[in-house]
mmCIF file of C-alpha atoms in Angstrom:
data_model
loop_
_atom_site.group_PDB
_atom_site.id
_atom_site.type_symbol
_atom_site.label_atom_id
_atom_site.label_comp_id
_atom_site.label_asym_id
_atom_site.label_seq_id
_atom_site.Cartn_x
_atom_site.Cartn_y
_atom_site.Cartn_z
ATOM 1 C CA UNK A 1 10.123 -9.068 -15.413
ATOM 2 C CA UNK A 2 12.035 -9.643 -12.336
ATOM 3 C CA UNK A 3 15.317 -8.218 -11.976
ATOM 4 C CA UNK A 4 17.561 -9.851 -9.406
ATOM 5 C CA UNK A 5 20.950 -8.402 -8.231
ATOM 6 C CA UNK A 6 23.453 -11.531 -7.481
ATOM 7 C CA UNK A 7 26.554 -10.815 -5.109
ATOM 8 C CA UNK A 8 28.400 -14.178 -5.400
ATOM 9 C CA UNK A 9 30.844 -12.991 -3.082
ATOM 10 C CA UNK A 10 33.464 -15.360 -0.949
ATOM 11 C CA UNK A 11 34.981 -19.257 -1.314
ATOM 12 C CA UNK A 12 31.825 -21.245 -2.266
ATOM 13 C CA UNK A 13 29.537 -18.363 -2.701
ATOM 14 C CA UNK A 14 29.602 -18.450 -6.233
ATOM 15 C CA UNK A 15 29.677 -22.290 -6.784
ATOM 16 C CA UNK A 16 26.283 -22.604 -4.565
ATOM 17 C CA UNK A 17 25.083 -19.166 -6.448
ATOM 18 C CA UNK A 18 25.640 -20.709 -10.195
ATOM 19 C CA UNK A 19 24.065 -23.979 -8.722
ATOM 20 C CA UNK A 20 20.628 -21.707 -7.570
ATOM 21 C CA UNK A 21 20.193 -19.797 -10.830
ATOM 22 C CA UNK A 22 20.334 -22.910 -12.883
ATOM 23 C CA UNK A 23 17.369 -24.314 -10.248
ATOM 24 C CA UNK A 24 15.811 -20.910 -11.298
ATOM 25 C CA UNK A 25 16.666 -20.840 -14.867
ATOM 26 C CA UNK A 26 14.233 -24.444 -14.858
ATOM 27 C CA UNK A 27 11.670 -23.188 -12.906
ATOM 28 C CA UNK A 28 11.465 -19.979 -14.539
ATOM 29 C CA UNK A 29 11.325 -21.605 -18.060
ATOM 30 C CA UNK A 30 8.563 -23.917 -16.841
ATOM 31 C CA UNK A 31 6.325 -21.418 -15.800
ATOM 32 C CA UNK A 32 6.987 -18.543 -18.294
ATOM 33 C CA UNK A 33 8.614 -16.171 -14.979
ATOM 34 C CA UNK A 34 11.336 -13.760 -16.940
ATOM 35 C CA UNK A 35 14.463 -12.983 -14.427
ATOM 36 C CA UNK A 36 16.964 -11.106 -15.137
ATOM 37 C CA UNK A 37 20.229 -11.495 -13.568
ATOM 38 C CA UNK A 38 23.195 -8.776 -12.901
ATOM 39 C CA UNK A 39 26.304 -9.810 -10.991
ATOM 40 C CA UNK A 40 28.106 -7.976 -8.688
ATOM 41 C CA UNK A 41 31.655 -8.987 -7.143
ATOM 42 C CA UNK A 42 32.077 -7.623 -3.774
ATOM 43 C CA UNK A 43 33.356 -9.226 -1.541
ATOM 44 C CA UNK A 44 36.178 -9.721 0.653
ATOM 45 C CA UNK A 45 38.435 -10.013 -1.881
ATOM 46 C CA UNK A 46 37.472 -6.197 -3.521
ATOM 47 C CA UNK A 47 37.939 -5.519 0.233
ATOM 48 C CA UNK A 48 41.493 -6.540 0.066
ATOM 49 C CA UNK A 49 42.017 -4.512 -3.173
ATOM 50 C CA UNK A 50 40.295 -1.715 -3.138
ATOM 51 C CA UNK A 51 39.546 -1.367 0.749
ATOM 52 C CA UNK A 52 35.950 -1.525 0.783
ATOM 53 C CA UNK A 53 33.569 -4.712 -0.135
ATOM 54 C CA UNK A 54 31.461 -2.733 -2.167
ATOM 55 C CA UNK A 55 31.546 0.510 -4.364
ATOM 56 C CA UNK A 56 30.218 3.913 -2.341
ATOM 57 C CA UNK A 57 27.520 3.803 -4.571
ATOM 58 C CA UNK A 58 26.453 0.296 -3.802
ATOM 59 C CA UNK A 59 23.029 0.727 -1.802
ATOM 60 C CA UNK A 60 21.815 3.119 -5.007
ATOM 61 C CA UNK A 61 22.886 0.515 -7.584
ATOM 62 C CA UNK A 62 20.997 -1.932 -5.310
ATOM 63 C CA UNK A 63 17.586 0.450 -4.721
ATOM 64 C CA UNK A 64 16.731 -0.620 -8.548
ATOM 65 C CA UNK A 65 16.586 -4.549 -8.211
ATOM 66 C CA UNK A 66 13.657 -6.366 -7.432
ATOM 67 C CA UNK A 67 15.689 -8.632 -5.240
ATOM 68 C CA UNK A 68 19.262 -9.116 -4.068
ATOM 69 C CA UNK A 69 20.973 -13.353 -4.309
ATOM 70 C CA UNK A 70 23.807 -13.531 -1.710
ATOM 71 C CA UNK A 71 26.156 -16.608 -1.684
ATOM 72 C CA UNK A 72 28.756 -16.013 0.901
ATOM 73 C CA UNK A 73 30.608 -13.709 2.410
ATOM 74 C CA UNK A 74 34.184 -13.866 4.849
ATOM 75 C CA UNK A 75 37.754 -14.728 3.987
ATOM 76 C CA UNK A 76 40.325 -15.391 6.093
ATOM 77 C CA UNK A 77 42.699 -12.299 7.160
ATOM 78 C CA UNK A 78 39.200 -9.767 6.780
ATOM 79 C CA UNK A 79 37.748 -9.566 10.066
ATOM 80 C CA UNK A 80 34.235 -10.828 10.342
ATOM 81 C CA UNK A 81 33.416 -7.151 11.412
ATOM 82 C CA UNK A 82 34.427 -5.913 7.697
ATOM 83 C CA UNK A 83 32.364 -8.038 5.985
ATOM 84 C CA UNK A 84 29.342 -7.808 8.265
ATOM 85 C CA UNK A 85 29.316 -3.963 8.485
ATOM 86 C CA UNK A 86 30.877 -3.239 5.338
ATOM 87 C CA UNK A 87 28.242 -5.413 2.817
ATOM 88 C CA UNK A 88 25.035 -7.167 4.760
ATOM 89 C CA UNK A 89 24.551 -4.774 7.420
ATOM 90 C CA UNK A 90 24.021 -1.727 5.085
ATOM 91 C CA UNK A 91 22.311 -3.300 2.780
ATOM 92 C CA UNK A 92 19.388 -4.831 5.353
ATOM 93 C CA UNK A 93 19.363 -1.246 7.221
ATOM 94 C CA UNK A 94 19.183 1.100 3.850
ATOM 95 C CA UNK A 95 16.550 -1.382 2.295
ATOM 96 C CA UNK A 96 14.103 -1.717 5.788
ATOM 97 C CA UNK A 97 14.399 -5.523 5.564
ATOM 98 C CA UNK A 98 13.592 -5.116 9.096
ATOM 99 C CA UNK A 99 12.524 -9.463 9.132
ATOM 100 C CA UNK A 100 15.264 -11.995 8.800
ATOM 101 C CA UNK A 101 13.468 -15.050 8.467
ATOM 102 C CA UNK A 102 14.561 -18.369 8.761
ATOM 103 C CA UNK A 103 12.277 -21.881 8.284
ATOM 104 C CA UNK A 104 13.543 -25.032 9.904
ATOM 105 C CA UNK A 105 12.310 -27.996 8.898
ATOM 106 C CA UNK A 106 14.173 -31.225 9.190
ATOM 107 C CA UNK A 107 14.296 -33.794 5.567
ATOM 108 C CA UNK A 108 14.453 -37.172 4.687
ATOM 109 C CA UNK A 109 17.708 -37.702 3.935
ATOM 110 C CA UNK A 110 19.586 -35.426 7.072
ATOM 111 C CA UNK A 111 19.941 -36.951 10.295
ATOM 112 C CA UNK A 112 19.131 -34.726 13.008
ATOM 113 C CA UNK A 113 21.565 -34.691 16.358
ATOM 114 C CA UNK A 114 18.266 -35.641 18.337
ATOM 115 C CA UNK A 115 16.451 -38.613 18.418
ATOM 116 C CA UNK A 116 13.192 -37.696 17.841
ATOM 117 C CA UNK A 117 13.037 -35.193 15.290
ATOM 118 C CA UNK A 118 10.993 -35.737 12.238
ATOM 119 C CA UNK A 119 7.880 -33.649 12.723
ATOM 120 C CA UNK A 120 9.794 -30.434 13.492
ATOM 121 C CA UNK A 121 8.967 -27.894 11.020
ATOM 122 C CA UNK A 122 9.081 -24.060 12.600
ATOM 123 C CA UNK A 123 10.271 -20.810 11.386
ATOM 124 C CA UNK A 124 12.642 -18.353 13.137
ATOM 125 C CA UNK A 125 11.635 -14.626 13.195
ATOM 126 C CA UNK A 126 14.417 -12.592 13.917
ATOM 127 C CA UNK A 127 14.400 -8.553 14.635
ATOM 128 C CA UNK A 128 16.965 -7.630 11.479
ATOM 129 C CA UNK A 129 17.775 -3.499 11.651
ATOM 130 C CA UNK A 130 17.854 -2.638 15.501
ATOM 131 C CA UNK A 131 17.887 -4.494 18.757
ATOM 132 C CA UNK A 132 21.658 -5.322 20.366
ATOM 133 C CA UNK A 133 22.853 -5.086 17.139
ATOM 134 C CA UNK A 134 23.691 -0.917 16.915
ATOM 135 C CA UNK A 135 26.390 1.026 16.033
ATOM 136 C CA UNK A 136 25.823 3.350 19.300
ATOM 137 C CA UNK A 137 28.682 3.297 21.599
ATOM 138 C CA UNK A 138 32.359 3.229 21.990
ATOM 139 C CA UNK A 139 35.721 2.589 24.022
ATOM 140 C CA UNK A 140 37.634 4.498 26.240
ATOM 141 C CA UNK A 141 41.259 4.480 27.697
ATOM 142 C CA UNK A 142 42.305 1.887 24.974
ATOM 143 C CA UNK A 143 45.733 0.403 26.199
ATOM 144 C CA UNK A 144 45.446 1.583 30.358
ATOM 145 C CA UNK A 145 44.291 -0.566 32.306
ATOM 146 C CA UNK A 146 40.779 0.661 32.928
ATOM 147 C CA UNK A 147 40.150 0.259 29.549
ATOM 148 C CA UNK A 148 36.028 -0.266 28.847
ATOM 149 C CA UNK A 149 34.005 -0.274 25.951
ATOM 150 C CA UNK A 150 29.815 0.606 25.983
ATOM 151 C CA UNK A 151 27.537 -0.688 23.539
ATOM 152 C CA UNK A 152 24.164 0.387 23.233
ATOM 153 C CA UNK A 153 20.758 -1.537 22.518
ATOM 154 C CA UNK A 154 17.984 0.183 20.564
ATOM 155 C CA UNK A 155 14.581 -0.850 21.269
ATOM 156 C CA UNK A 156 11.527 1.402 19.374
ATOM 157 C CA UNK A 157 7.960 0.719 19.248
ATOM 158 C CA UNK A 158 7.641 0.832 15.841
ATOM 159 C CA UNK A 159 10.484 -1.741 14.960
ATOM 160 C CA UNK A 160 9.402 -4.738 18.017
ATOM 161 C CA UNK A 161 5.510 -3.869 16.574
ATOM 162 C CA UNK A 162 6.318 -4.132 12.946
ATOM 163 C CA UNK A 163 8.157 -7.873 14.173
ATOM 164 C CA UNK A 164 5.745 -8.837 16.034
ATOM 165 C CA UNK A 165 2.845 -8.328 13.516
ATOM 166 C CA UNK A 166 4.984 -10.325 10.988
ATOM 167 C CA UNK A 167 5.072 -13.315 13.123
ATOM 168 C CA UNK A 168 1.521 -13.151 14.348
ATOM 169 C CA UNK A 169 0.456 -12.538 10.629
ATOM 170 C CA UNK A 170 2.632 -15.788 9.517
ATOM 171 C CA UNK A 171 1.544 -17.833 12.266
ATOM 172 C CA UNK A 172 -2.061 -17.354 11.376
ATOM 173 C CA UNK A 173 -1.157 -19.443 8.214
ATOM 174 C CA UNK A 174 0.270 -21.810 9.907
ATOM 175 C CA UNK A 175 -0.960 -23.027 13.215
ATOM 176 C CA UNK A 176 -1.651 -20.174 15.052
ATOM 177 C CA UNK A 177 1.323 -20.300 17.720
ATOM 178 C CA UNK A 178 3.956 -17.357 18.451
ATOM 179 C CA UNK A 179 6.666 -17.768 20.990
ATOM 180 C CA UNK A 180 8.940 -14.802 21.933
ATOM 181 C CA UNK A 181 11.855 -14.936 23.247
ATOM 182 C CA UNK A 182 13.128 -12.741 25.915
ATOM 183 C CA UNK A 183 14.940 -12.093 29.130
ATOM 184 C CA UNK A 184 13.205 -9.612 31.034
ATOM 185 C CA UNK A 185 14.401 -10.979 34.136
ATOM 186 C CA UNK A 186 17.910 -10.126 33.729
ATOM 187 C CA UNK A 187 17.515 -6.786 31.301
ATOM 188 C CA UNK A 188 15.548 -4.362 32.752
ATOM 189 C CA UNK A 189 14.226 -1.906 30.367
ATOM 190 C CA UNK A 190 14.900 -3.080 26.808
ATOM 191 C CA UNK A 191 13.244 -6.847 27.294
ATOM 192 C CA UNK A 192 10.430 -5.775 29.803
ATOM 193 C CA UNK A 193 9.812 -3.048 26.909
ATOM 194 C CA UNK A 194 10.058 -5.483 24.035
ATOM 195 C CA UNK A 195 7.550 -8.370 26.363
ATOM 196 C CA UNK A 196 4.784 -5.109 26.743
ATOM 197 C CA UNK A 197 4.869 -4.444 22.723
ATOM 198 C CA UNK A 198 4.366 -8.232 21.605
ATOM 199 C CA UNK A 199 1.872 -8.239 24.407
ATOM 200 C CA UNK A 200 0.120 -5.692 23.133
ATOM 201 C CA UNK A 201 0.271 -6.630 19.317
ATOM 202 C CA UNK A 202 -1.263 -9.501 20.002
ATOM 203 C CA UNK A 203 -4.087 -8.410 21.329
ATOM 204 C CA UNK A 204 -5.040 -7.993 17.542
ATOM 205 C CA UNK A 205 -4.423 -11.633 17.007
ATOM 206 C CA UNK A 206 -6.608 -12.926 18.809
ATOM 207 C CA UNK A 207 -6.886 -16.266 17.184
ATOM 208 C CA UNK A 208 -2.966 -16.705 17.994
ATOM 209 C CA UNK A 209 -1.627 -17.939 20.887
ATOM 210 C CA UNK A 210 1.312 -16.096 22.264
ATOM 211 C CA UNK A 211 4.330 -17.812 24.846
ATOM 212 C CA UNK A 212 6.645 -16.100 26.390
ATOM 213 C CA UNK A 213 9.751 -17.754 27.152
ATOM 214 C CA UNK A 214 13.118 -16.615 28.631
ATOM 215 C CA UNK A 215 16.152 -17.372 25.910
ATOM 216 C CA UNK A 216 17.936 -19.893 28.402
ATOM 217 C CA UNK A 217 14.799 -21.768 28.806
ATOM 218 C CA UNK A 218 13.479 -21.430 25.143
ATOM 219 C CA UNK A 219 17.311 -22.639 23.887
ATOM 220 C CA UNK A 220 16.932 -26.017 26.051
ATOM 221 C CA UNK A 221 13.817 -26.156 24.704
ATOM 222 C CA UNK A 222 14.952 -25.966 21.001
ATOM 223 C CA UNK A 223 17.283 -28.972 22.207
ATOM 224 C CA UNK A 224 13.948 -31.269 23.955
ATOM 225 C CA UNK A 225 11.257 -30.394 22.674
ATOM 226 C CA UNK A 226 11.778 -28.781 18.744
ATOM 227 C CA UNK A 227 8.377 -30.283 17.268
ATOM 228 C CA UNK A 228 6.229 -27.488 19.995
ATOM 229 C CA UNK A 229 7.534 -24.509 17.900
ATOM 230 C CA UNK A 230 5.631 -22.704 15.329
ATOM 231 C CA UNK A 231 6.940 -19.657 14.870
ATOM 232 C CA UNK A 232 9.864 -18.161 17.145
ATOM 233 C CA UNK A 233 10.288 -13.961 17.465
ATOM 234 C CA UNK A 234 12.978 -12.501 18.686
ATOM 235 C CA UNK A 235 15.328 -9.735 18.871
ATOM 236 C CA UNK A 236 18.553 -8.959 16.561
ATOM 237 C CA UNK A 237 20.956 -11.175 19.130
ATOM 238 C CA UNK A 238 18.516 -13.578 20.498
ATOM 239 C CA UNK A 239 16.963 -14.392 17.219
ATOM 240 C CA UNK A 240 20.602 -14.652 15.273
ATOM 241 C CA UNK A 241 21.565 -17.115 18.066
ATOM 242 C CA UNK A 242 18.284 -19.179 18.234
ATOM 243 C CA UNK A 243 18.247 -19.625 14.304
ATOM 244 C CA UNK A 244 21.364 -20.957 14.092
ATOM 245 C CA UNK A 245 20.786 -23.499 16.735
ATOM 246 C CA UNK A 246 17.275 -24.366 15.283
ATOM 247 C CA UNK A 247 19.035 -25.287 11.703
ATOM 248 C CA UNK A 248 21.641 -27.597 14.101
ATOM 249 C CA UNK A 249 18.678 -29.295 15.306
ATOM 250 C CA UNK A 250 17.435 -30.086 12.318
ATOM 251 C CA UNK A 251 20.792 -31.606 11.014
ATOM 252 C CA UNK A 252 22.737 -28.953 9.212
ATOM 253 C CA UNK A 253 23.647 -25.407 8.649
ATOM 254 C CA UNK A 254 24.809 -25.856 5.313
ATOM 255 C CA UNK A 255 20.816 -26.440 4.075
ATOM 256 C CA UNK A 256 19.125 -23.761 6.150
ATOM 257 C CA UNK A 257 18.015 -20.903 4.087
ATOM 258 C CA UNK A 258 17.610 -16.931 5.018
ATOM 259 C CA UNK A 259 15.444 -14.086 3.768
ATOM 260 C CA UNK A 260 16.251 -10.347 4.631
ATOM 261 C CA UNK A 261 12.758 -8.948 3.609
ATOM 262 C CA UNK A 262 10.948 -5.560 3.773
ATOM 263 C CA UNK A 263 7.425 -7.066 3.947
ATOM 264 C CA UNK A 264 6.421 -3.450 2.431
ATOM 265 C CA UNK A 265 8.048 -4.605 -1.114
ATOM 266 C CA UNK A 266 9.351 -0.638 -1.133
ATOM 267 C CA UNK A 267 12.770 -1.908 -1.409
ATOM 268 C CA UNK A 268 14.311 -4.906 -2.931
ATOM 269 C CA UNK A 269 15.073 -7.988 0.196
ATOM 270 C CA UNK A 270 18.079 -10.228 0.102
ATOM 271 C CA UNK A 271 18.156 -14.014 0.485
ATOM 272 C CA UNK A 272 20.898 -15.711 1.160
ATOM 273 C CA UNK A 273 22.078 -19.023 2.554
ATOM 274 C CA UNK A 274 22.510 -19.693 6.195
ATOM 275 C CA UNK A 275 26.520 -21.064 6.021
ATOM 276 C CA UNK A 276 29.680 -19.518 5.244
ATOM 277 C CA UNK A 277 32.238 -19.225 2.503
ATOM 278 C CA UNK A 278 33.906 -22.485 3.605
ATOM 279 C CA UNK A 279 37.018 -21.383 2.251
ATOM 280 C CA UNK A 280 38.721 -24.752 3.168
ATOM 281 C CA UNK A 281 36.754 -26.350 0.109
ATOM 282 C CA UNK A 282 36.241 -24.037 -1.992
ATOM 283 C CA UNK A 283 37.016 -24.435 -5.846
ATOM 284 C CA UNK A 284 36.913 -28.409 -4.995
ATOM 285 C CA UNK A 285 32.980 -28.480 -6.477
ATOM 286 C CA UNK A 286 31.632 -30.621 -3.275
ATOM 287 C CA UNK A 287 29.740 -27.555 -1.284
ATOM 288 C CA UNK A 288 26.450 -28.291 -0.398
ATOM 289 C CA UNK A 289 24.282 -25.643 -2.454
ATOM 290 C CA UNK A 290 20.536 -26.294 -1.173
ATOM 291 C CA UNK A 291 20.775 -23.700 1.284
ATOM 292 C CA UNK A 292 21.377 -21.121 -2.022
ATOM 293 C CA UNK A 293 18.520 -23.476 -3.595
ATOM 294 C CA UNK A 294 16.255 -22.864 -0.704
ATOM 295 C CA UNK A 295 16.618 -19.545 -0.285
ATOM 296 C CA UNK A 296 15.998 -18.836 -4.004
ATOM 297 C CA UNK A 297 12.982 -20.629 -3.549
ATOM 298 C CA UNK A 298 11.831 -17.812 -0.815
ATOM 299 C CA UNK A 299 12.905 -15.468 -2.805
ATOM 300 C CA UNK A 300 10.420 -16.909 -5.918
ATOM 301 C CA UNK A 301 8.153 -16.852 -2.867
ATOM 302 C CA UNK A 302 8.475 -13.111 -2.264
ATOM 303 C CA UNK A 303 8.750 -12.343 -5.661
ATOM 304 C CA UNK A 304 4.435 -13.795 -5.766
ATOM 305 C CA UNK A 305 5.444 -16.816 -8.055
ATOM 306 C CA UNK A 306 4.139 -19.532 -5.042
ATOM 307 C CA UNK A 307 3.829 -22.620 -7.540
ATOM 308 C CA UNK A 308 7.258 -22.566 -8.819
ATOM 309 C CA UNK A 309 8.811 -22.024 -5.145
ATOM 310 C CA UNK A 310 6.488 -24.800 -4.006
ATOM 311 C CA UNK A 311 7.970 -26.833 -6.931
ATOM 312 C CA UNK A 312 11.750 -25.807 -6.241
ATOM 313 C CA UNK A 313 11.283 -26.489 -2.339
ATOM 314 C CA UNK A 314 9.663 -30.101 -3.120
ATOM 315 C CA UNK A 315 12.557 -30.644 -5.586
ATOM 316 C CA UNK A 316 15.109 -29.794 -2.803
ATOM 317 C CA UNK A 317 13.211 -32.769 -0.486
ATOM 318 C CA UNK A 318 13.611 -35.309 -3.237
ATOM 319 C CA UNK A 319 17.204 -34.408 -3.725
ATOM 320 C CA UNK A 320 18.234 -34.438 -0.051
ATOM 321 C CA UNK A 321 15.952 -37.883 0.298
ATOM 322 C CA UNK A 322 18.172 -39.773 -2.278
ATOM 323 C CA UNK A 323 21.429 -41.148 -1.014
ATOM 324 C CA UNK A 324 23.223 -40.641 -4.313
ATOM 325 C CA UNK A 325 22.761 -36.955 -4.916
ATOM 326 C CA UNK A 326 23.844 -35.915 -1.259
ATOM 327 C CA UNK A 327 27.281 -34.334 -0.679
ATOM 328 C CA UNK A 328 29.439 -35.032 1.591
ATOM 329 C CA UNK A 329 28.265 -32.828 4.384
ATOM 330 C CA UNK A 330 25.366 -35.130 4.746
ATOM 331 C CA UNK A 331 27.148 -38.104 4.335
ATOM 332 C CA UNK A 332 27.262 -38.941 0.627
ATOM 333 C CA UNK A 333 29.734 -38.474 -2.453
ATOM 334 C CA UNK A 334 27.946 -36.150 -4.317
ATOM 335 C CA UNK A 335 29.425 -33.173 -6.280
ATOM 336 C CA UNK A 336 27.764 -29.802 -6.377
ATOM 337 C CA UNK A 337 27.173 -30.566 -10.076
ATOM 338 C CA UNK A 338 25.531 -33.951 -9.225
ATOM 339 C CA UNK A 339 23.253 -32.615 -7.146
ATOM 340 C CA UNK A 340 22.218 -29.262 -9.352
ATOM 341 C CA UNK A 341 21.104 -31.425 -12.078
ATOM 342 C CA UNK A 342 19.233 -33.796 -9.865
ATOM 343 C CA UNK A 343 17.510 -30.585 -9.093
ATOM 344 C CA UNK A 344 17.082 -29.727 -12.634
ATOM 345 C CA UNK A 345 15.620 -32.700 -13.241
ATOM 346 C CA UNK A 346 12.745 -32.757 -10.487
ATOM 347 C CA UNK A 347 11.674 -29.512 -10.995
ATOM 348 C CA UNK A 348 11.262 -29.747 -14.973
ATOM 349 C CA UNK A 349 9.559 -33.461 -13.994
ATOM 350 C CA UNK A 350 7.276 -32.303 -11.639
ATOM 351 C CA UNK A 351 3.434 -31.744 -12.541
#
């Protein structure tokens, strides 16, 4: 058995949630996979009554799940900061789920800002515990005039050679391509650092091909010429920025998945849906809840049942390919509901 920790937490968090365990729930009968579910409800709104958006326990309640289900978290009036570093932050750092990876892949059924975009199908690999992202630094003279804040970047060897063995390791079953993205022109000791690790990784991969491209270049890239990308590695920053715009290309945030892993399996990893809480439609039942579907489906992935993510995932592309069961982010008059069962009904269909 499988146990699985859900945090519904913010706005349409727990509509898209409910929608992914009832995906599950029909996969998981299907192929005889028993997953237990407990529920957990932090989240901004705890925050705003009891002044933290989870219990100061949380992480050890956590350390005895298989897996963690995230729908959504961020309200309006609780600074982004608060949820960030008060709920997904801790958890990714205390549980090593040092890759935050993100597929792209652009569907039948989602029109994609660019013209020519139907063969691109790449995955994001960002840097998830260190990088730009640390907690080292401060302000000074807050209020004068000559007020300045420092923030620190924290580059080891062991984190940028544990990323960069991921990607070459994924890309080797896929088609053998890596690109990292730096800027080693501008930054001076972290990136030049970072460039001489990956280099050096993949000398052990020598069946991969590595590029090296600086992040300006590599974003207008994203923009001409998506279908050349295999797999993309990057830092903390530059791969949180370079995701996001990869799921634009391929026509919309609200169906890109994420997975917070620790490759190691020592701790549970987290998997959550790319968008927001959306609290401007929330409790209206017309959020789009594939990303939640997807990213069930990698966590099925992680959890070694491939056939039944490989069944949810194909289930998703039938869905999204049918006019009447897409919602209205993609164009269509679909509820949430509508489109759960449509799931529900290719995945207990398929053969």
């Amino acid at each position: 058995m499988s146990s699985i920790a859900v945090i519904p937490g913010d706005g349409i968090g727990s509509e898209v949630i409910e929608s992914a365990r009832a995906v599950l729930d029909a996969v998981a009968a299907k192929h005889q996979i028993d997953l237990s579910y407990t529920e957990f409800d932090w989240s901004c709104q705890r925050y705003e009554r009891e002044g933290a958006m989870m219990p100061d326990d949380g992480i050890e309640t956590l350390s005895g799940f298989d897996a963690i289900l995230l729908g959504a978290v961020g309200w309006p009036g609780v600074p982004d900061h608060v949820s960030l570093w008060g709920l997904l932050i801790p958890i990714r750092r205390a549980f090593r789920q040092y890759v935050n990876l993100r597929p792209i892949k652009v569907f039948d059924g989602v029109d994609s800002p660019l013209r020519q975009a139907r063969d691109v199908d790449f995955v994001v690999v960002r840097e998830n515990v260190e990088g730009e992202y640390s907690e080292i630094g401060g302000r000074l003279n807050r209020g004068f005039p000559d007020e300045m804040a420092v923030q620190e970047s924290v580059f080891t060897r062991v984190g940028v050679s544990r990323i960069a063995d991921f990607a070459f390791e994924l890309a080797r079953k896929r088609r053998g391509y890596v690109t990292s993205a730096t800027k080693s022109n501008g930054i001076v000791h972290t990136l030049p650092f970072w460039d001489e690790v990956v280099a050096e990784r993949a000398r052990q991969f020598p069946d991969v091909r590595l590029d090296s491209e600086h992040i300006d270049a590599l974003a207008a890239k994203f923009v001409l010429q998506p279908q050349r990308f295999d797999v993309v590695v990057g830092s903390n920053l530059f791969g949180d920025i370079l995701s996001d715009l990869a799921a634009a290309v391929a026509g919309s945030i609200g169906i890109a998945p994420s997975a917070n892993l620790d490759p190691t399996k020592q701790y549970p990893s987290m998997f959550e849906p790319v968008h927001g809480s959306a609290p401007d439609i929330a409790g209206q039942g017309i959020a789009n809840p594939a990303g939640a579907v997807w990213s069930a489906a990698l966590m099925l992935e992680h959890l070694g049942h491939l056939q039944a993510a490989a069944e949810v995932l194909a289930a998703m592309e039938s869905t999204l390919a049918d006019p009447q069961t897409r919602t209205a982010d993609l164009g269509g008059t679909a509820s949430t509901a509508d489109v759960t069962k449509a799931l529900v009904t290719h995945v207990t269909s398929a053969r």
